[in-house]
Structure formats: C-alpha cells, structure tokens
Short mmCIF file of C-alpha atoms and ligand atoms in Angstrom, two decimals:
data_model
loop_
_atom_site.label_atom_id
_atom_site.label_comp_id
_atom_site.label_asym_id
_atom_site.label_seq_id
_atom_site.Cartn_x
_atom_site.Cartn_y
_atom_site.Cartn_z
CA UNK A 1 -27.63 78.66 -24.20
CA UNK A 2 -26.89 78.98 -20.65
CA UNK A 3 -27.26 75.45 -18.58
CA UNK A 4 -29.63 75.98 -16.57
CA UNK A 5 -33.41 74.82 -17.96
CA UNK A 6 -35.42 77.68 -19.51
CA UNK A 7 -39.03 78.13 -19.38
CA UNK A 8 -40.86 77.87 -22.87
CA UNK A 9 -41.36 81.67 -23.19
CA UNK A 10 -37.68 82.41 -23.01
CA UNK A 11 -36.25 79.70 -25.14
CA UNK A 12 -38.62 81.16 -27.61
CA UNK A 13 -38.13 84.94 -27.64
CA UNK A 14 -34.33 84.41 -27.96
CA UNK A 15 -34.80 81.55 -30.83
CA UNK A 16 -32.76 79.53 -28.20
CA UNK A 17 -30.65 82.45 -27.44
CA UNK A 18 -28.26 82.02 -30.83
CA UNK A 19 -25.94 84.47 -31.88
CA UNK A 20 -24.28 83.99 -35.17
CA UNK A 21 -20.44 83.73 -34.98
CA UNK A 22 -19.43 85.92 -37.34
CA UNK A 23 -20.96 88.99 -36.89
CA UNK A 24 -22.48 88.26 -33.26
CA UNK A 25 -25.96 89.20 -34.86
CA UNK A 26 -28.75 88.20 -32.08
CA UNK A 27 -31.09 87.36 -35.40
CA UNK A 28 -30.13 84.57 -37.51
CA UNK A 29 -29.41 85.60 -41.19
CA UNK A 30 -31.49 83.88 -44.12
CA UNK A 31 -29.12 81.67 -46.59
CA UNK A 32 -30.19 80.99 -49.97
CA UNK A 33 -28.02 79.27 -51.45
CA UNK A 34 -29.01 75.71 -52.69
CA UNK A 35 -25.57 74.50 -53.27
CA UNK A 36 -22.17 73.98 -50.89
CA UNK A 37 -18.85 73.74 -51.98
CA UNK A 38 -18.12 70.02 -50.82
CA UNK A 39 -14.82 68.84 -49.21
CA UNK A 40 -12.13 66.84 -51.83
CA UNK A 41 -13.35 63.70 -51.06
CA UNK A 42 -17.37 64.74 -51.11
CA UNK A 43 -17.11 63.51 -46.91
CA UNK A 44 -20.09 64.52 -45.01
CA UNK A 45 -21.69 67.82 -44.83
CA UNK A 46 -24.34 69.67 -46.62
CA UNK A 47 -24.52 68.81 -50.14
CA UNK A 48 -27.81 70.89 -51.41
CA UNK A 49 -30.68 72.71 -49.87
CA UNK A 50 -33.05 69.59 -50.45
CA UNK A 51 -31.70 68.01 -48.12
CA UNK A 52 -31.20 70.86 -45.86
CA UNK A 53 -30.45 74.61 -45.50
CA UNK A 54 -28.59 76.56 -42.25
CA UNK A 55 -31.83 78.54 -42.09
CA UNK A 56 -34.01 75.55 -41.23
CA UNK A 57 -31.82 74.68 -38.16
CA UNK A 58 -32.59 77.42 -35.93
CA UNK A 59 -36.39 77.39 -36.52
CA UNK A 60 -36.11 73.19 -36.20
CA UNK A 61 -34.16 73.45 -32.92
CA UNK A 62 -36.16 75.98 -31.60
CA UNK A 63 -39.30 73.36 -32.07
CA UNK A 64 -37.56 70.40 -30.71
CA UNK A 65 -36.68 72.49 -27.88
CA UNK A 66 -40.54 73.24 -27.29
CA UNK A 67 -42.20 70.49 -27.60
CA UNK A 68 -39.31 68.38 -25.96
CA UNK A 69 -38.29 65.77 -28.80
CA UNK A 70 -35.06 64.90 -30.12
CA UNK A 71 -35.28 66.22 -33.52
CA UNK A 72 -38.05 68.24 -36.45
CA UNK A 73 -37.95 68.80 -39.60
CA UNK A 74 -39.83 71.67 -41.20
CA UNK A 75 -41.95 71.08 -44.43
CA UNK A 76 -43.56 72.94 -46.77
CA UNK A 77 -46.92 73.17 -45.80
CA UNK A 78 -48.93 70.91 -42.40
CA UNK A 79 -50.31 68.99 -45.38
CA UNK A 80 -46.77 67.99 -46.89
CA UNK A 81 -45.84 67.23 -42.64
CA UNK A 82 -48.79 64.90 -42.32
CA UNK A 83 -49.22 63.29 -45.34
CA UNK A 84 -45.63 61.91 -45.18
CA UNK A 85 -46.70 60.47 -42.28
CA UNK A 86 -48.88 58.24 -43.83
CA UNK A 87 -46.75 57.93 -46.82
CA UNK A 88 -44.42 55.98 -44.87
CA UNK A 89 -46.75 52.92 -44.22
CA UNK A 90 -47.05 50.52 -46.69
CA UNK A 91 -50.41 49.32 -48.10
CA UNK A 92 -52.31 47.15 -46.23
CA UNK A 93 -51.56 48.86 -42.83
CA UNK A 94 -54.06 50.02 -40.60
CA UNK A 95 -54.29 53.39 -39.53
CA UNK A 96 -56.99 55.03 -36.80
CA UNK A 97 -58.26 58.49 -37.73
CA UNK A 98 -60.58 60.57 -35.60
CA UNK A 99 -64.18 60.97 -37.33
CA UNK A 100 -63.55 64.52 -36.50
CA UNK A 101 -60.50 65.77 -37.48
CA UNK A 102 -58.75 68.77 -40.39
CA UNK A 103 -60.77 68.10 -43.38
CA UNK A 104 -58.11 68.76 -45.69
CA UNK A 105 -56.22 65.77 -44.51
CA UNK A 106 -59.56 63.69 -44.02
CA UNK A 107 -60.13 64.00 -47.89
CA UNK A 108 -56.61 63.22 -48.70
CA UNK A 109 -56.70 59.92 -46.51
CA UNK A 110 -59.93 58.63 -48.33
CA UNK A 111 -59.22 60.28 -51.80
CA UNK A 112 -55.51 59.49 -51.84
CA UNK A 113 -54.65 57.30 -48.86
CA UNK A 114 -57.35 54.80 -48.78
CA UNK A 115 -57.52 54.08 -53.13
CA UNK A 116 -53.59 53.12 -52.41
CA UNK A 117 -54.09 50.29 -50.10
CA UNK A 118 -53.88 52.22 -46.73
CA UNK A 119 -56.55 50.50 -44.06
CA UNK A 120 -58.07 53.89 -42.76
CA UNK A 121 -60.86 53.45 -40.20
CA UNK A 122 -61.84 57.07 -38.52
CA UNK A 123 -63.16 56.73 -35.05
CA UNK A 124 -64.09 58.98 -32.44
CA UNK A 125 -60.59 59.24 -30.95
CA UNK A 126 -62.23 61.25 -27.53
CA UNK A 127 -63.77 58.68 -26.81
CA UNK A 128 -60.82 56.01 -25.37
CA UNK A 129 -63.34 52.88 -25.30
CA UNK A 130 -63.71 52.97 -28.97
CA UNK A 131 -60.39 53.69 -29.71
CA UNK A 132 -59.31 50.33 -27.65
CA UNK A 133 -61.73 48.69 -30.08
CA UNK A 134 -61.00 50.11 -32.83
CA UNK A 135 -57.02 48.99 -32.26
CA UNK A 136 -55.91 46.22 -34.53
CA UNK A 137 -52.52 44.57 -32.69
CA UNK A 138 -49.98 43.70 -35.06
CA UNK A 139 -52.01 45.53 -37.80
CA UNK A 140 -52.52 48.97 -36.64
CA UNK A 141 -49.54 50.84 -37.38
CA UNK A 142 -50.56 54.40 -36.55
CA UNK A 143 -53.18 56.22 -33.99
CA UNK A 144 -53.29 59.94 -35.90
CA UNK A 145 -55.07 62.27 -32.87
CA UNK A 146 -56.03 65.77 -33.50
CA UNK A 147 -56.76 67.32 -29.82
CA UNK A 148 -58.20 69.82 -29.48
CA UNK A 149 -60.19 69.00 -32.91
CA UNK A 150 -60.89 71.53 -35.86
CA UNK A 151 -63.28 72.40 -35.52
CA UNK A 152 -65.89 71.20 -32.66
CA UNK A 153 -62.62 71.39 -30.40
CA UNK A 154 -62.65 67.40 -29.33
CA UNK A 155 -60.58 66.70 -26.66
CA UNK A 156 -58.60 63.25 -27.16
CA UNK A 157 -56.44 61.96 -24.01
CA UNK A 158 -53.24 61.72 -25.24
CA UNK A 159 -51.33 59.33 -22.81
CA UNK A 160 -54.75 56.95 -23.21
CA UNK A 161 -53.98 56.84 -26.40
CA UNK A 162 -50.21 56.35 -26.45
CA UNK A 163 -50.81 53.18 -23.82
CA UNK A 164 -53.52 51.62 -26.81
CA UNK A 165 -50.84 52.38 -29.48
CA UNK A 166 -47.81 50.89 -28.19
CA UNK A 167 -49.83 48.22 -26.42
CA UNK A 168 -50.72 47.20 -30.33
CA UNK A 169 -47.77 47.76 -31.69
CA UNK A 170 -48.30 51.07 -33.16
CA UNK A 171 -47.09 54.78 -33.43
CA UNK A 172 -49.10 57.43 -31.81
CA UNK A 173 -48.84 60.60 -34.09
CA UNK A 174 -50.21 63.83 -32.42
CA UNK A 175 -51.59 67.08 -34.69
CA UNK A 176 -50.59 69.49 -31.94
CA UNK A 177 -51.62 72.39 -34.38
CA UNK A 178 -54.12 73.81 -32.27
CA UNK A 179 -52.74 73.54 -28.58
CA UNK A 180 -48.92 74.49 -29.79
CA UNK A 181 -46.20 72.84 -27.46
CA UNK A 182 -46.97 76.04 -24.77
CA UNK A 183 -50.27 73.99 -23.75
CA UNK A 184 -49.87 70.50 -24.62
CA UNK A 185 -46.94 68.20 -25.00
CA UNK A 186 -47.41 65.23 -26.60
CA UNK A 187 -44.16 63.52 -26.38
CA UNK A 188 -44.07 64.06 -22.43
CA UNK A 189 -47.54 62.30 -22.59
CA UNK A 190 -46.42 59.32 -24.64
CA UNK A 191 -46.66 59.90 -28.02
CA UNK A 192 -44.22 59.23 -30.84
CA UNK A 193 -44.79 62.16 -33.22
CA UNK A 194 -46.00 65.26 -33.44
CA UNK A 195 -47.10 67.19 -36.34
CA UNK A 196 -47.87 71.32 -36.93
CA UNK A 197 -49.06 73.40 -39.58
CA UNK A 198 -46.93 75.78 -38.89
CA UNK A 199 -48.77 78.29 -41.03
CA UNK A 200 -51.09 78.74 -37.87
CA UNK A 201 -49.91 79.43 -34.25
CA UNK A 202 -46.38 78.81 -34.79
CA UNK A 203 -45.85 81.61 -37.06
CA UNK A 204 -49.04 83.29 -35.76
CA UNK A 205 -48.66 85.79 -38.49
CA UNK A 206 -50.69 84.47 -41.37
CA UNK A 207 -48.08 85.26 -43.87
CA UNK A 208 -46.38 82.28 -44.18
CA UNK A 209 -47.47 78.29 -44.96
CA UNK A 210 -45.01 75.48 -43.47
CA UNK A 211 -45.88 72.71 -41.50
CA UNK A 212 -43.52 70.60 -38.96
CA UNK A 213 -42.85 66.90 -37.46
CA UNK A 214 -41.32 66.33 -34.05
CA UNK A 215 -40.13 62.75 -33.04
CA UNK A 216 -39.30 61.51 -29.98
CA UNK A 217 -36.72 59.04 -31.45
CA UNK A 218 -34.38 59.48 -34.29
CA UNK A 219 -35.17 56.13 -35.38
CA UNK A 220 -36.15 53.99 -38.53
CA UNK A 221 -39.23 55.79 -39.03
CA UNK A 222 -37.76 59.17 -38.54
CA UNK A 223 -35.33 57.96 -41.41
CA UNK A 224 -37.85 57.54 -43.13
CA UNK A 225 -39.25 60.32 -43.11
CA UNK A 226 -36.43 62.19 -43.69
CA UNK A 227 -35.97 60.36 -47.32
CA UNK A 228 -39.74 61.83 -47.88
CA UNK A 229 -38.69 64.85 -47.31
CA UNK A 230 -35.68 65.15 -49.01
CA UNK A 231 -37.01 62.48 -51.85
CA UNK A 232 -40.40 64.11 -52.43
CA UNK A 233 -38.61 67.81 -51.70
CA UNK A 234 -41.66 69.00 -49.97
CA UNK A 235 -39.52 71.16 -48.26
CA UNK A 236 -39.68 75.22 -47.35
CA UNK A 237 -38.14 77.91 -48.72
CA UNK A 238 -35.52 79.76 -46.55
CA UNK A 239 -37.43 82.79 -46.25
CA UNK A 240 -40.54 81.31 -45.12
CA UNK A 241 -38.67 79.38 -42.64
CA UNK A 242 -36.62 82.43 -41.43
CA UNK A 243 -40.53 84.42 -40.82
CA UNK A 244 -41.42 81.15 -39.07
CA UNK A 245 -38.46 81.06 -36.60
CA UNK A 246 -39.08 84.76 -36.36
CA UNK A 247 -43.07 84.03 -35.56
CA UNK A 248 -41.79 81.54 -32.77
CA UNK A 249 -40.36 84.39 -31.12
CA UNK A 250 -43.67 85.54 -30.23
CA UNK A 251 -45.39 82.25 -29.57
CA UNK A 252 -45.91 82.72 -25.75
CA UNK A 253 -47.38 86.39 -25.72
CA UNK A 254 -49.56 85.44 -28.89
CA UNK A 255 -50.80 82.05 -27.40
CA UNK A 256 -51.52 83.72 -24.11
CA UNK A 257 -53.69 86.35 -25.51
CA UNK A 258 -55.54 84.28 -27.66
CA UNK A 259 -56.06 81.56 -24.60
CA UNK A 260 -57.47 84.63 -22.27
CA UNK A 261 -59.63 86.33 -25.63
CA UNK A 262 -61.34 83.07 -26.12
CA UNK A 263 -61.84 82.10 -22.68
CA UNK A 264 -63.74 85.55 -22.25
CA UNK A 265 -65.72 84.72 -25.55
CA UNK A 266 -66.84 81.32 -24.46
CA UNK A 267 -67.83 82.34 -21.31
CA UNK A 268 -69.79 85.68 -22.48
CA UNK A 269 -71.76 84.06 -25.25
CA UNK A 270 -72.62 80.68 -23.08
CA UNK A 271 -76.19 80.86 -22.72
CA UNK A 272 -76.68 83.47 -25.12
CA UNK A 273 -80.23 83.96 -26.40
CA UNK A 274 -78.67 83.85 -29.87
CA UNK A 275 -76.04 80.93 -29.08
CA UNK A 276 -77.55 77.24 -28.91
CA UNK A 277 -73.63 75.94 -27.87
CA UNK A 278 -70.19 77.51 -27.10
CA UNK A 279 -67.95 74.64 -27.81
CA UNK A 280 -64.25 75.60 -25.76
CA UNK A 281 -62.69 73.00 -23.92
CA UNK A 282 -62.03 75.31 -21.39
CA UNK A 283 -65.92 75.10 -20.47
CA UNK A 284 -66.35 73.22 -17.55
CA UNK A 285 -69.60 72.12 -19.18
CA UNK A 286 -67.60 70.43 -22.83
CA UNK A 287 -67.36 67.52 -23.13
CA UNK A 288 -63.29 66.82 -23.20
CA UNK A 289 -63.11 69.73 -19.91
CA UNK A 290 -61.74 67.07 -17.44
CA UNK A 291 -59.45 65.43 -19.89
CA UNK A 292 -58.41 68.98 -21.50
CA UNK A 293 -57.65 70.65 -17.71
CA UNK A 294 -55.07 67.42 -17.38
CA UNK A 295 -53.49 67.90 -20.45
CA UNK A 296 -53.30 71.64 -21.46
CA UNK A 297 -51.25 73.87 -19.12
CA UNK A 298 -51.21 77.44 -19.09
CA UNK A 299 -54.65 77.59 -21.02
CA UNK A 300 -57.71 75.96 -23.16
CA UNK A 301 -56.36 77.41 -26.79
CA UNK A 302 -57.40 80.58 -28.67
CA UNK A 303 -60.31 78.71 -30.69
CA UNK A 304 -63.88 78.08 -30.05
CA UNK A 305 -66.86 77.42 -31.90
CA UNK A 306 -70.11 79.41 -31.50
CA UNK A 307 -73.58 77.29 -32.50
CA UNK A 308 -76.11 79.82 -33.61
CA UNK A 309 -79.71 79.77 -32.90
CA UNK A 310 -81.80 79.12 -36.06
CA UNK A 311 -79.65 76.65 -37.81
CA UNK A 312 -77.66 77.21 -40.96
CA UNK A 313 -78.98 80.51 -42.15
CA UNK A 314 -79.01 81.96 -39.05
CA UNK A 315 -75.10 81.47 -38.81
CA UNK A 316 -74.39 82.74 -42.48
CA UNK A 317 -76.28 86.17 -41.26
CA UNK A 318 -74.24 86.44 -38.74
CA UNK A 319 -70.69 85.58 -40.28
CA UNK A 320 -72.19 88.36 -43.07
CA UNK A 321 -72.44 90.84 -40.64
CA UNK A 322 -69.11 91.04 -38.31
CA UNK A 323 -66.64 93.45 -39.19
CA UNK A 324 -64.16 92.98 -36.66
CA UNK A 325 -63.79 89.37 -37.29
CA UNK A 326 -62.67 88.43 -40.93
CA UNK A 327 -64.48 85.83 -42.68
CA UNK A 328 -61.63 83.78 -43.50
CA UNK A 329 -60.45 80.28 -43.37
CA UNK A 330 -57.27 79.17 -41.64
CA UNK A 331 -56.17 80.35 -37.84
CA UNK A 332 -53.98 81.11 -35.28
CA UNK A 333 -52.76 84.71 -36.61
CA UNK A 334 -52.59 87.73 -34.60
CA UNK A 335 -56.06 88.45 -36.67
CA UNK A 336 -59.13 87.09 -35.04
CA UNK A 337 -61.06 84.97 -38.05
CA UNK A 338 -64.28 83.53 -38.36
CA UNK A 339 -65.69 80.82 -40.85
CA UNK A 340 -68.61 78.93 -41.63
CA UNK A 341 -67.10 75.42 -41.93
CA UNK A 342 -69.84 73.50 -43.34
CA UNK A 343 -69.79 75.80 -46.21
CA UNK A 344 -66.20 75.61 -46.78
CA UNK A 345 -66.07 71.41 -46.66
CA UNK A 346 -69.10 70.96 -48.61
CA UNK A 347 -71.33 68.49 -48.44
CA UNK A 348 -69.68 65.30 -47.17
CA UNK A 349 -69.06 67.72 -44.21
CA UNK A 350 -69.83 66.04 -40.56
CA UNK A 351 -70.29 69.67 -39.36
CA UNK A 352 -73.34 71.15 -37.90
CA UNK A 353 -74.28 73.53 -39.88
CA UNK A 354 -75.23 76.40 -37.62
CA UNK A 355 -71.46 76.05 -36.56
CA UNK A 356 -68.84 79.03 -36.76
CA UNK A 357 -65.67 78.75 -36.11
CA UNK A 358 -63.85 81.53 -34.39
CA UNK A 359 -60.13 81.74 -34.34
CA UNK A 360 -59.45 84.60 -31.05
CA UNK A 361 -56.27 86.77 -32.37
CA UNK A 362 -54.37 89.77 -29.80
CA UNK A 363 -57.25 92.51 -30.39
CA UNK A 364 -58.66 93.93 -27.22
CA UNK A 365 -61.11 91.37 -26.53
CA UNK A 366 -63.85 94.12 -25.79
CA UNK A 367 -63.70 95.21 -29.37
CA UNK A 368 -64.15 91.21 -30.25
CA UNK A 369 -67.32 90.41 -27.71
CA UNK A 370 -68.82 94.04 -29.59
CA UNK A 371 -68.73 92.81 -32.55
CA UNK A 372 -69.86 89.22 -31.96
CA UNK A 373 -72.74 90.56 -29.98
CA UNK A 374 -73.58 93.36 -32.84
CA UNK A 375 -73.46 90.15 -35.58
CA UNK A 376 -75.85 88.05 -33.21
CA UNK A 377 -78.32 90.48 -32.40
CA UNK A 378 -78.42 93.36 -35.18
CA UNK A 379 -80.66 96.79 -34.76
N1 PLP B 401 -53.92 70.49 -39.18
C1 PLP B 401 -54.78 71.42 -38.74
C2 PLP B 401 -55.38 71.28 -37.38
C3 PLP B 401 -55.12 72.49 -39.58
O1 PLP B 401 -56.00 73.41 -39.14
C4 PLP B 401 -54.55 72.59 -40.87
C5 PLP B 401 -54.90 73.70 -41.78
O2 PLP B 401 -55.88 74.39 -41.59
C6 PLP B 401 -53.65 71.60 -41.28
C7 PLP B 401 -53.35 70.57 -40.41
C8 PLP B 401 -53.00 71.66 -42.65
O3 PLP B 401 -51.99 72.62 -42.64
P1 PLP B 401 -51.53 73.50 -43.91
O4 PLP B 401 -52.70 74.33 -44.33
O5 PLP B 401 -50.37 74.28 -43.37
O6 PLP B 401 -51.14 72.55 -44.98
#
C-alpha cells in the first residue's frame, strides 16, 4: 500500500491494494483448507480455520482500515458479532440498550440475555439526558447504540455517549450497520467497538450473511472476544468471506447511490397527501438532523421510513402494490426493499404500524419515486 493516506473509496476498490505473492493476482484467492501443516515444535502460526483462515485477513484488514481501529474479526452472521458482545459480561452487569433498536437482537437480550443474569435496561439512547441517567458508574459495563436506528432512523450522538460511558466506567459499543464506516466513524468519535452485519451494506449484495466487530484496542476484552469466536466457532465460511471482501470493493459507489436515492425519496414524498411522516435523518425537519449532519459525512444513509396515511391497512395496500420495490426484509443490497416492520416483529413490536421501511438500492431513482407514487395513490 503506498504511504501516503488513501481516501476510503480507494482503500476499498483495491481491497487495500493487495496483490498475492505468488502469482501477483490483484484478487485475493479463497483458501479452504481447515488444517496447516504446523512447524516441529507446533511454534506459532495457524493451527485450524477456527481460529482463523488467510481468506478472513484481507476482508478484516480492509474493515479495520475503514472504520479506523486496530483490529476486526469477521463472524458468521451480525447476530453471532453482537451477541458475543454481550456474552462477554458476566451476570449481574449492567448494560444500556436503546428502546429502539434491531429487533432481532432486542429479543435475544430479553429472551436470552436478561433470563442469564445480564442487567438490561433499554433507553432512548437519542436522547443524551436519559442516557446520563440511565448510566450506572461502576455497574454499567456497556452503552450498545444503534445510530441511525432500524427502523424509525434515531439518531444517537456518538461522542455524547462515549464521554457517559467512559465517565462510568463502561464500553461504548456502536452498531454502525446502517451508516457503514463511509458516513460515520465511531472509533474517531470515541467509542470502543463497533459492530456490522455485514450481510447488509458491507457486502451490499444480499447474497451473503456475516457480521463484523472493530475495536479500537487489542485489549482484554478484545481477547475475549476472540476466545468467543474461536470457542463458540461462530465463525464464516471462506467463501462468504471472500464475496464480502469482494462486496467492500464496491462500498463507496453503492453507499453513495443509495445516500443520493433516498435523499430524493425523503424529500419527494415529505408532505405527501398519502405520507403522514418521512422519517430520514437527512430531513432538516427529523428529529436527530443536527446531531446526524455532525456525525455522518458524505451523506444521511440509503434508508428511510415512509408513514402512510390511514394507519396500518393503509400501509399493507401499499407494500401489496409496488413492483419495483421487493417486499422483503433485510437491507443494504444493490436491490431497493421495502417491509412492513410491525408485521414482521409481531406484536411486542414498538413500531407504528402505518410504518414502511424502505431500504434505497442503485436503481435509477426515477423508476423508484414511480413506483412509490403508483403504490400510494393507485388508478
Ligand atoms: N443490526 C442491524 C442494524 C440489522 O439490521 C441486522 C439485521 O437485519 C442485524 C444487526 C443482525 O444482522 P444479521 O442478520 O447479519 O445477523
């Protein structure tokens, strides 16, 4: 890698600009093999592909690299990234979670977490006040932020909540899922960790489930979680992780469409006969705007949440009827997606229920407002 410092879009279409030795290949090859032939006296080295595999490295570095930390390590799904997380806190620790956060991860704190002697109190994390409240010194161990927040797109100021965290004593772990390391970077803001599912922008493909931690210190913790990883072997295959360090490659062009798609959306369908809310943080009228235009750079994100007039049948018409947009869950793929959340999280669900989620993919956003404005208003 040449010496001088790179700008994010060119450390990630070359991968870091690696070349494998051998061959001088400018794309990494994929190794599968789960065993090494170990040195006479079994010395350092790798040992077996739980612990870890060449084809994790470049994908890992290339991460690091982004989001400015000192080390990742991939895992096999965002799930397996965060819960380990929380796996490494013994019982009777507290933990801050926002009220608002992936519900997938919300369940498995009070199913899973919670049951097993974790303290888990969820608070609205954009607003700092109560976080400061909330804070328990000496027995908070972890502030967990999502920002912005699947899927009403809260906006949670990061360095706020670093200076609460460390002021008590505790870690400040960032879900940087949605903003990607091109808009937001945690670590330069304060915070300790950062966690992806990389099945979303990272790969941006939607072929491909993975999820990632960052950490600005290679210490205890990290350890740590590096035994969960290699203990629990929640880890990824090499393939997946070879499409994932290919999907980085793309990250900038991908994230930049998606930013400029959903900006246009938001904008076109705020005060919309048919629209009651366009939640973007990008909207100088949300909420999180001032806090978001301090800590994104280069754009708001590529999702946004429409709230339809008429409540929650209203919005099931209207995810019935696009055809440009696919009613599917997850986001961040090249494929713009829509889904009605409150449906999909059931009925513990704190989502309004005339919410739809939109993730914006690379389409030509004139085909996108089309179809939207076909689904709100039909015949
Ligand atoms: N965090 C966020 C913000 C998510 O949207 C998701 C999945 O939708 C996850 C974490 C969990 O990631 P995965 O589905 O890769 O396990």
């Amino acid at each position: 890698m040449p010496k001088r410092t790179l700008k994010p879009a060119t450390l990630a279409a070359q991968a870091l600009g690696w070349v494998e030795p051998t061959t001088r290949a400018v794309v990494a090859p994929i190794h599968v093999s789960t065993t090494y032939e170990r040195d006479p006296s079994y010395g350092p080295g790798r040992s077996y592909a739980r612990a870890d595999n060449p084809t994790f490295d470049q994908a890992e570095a290339l991460l690091t690299a982004l989001e400015g930390g000192r080390a990742s390590l991939l895992f096999a799904s965002g799930m397996a990234a965060a819960t380990s997380v929380f796996l490494a806190l013994k019982p009777g620790d507290h933990v801050l979670v926002p009220e608002v956060m992936y519900w997938g991860l919300r369940t498995w704190l009070q199913q899973f977490a919670a049951p097993r002697g974790l303290l888990v109190e969820f608070v609205p994390t954009g607003d700092v006040g109560a976080l400061a409240k909330a804070v328990k010194p000496g027995t908070t161990k972890l502030l967990w932020v999502e920002t912005p927040a699947n899927p009403t797109w809260t906006v949670t100021d990061i360095a706020a909540a670093a200076t609460i965290a460390h002021a008590a004593g505790a870690r400040l772990a960032v879900d940087n899922t949605v903003a990607t390391p091109l808009l937001t970077r945690p670590l330069q803001l304060g915070a300790d960790l950062v966690m992806h599912s990389a099945t979303k922008y990272l790969n941006g493909h939607s072929d491909v489930v993975a999820g990632a931690l960052v950490t600005a210190a290679t210490d205890d913790f990290w350890q740590t979680l590096i035994s969960i990883r290699h203990d629990g072997g929640a880890i990824l295959g090499p393939f997946e992780a070879w499409l994932l360090q290919r999907g980085m490659r793309t990250l900038h062009p991908r994230v930049m469409t998606a930013c400029a798609g959903a900006m246009r959306i938001a904008r076109h369908f705020e005060g919309h006969a048919r629209v009651v809310e366009v939640l973007y943080p990008g909207l100088p009228r949300f909420e999180g705007h001032r806090v978001a235009a301090q800590q994104m750079t280069g754009g708001f994100g590529g999702m946004l949440s429409l709230r339809v007039a008429g409540g929650e049948a209203a919005a099931l018409a209207v995810a019935a009827r696009v055809e440009v947009f696919k009613r599917a869950t997850s986001l961040g793929g090249v494929e713009s997606l829509m889904e009605h959340r409150a449906s999909v999280e059931g009925p513990t669900s704190p989502i309004p229920k005339d919410l739809l989620r939109l993730s914006v993919g690379i389409e030509d956003v004139d085909d996108l407002v089309a179809d939207l404005e076909q689904a709100l208003t039909p015949g």
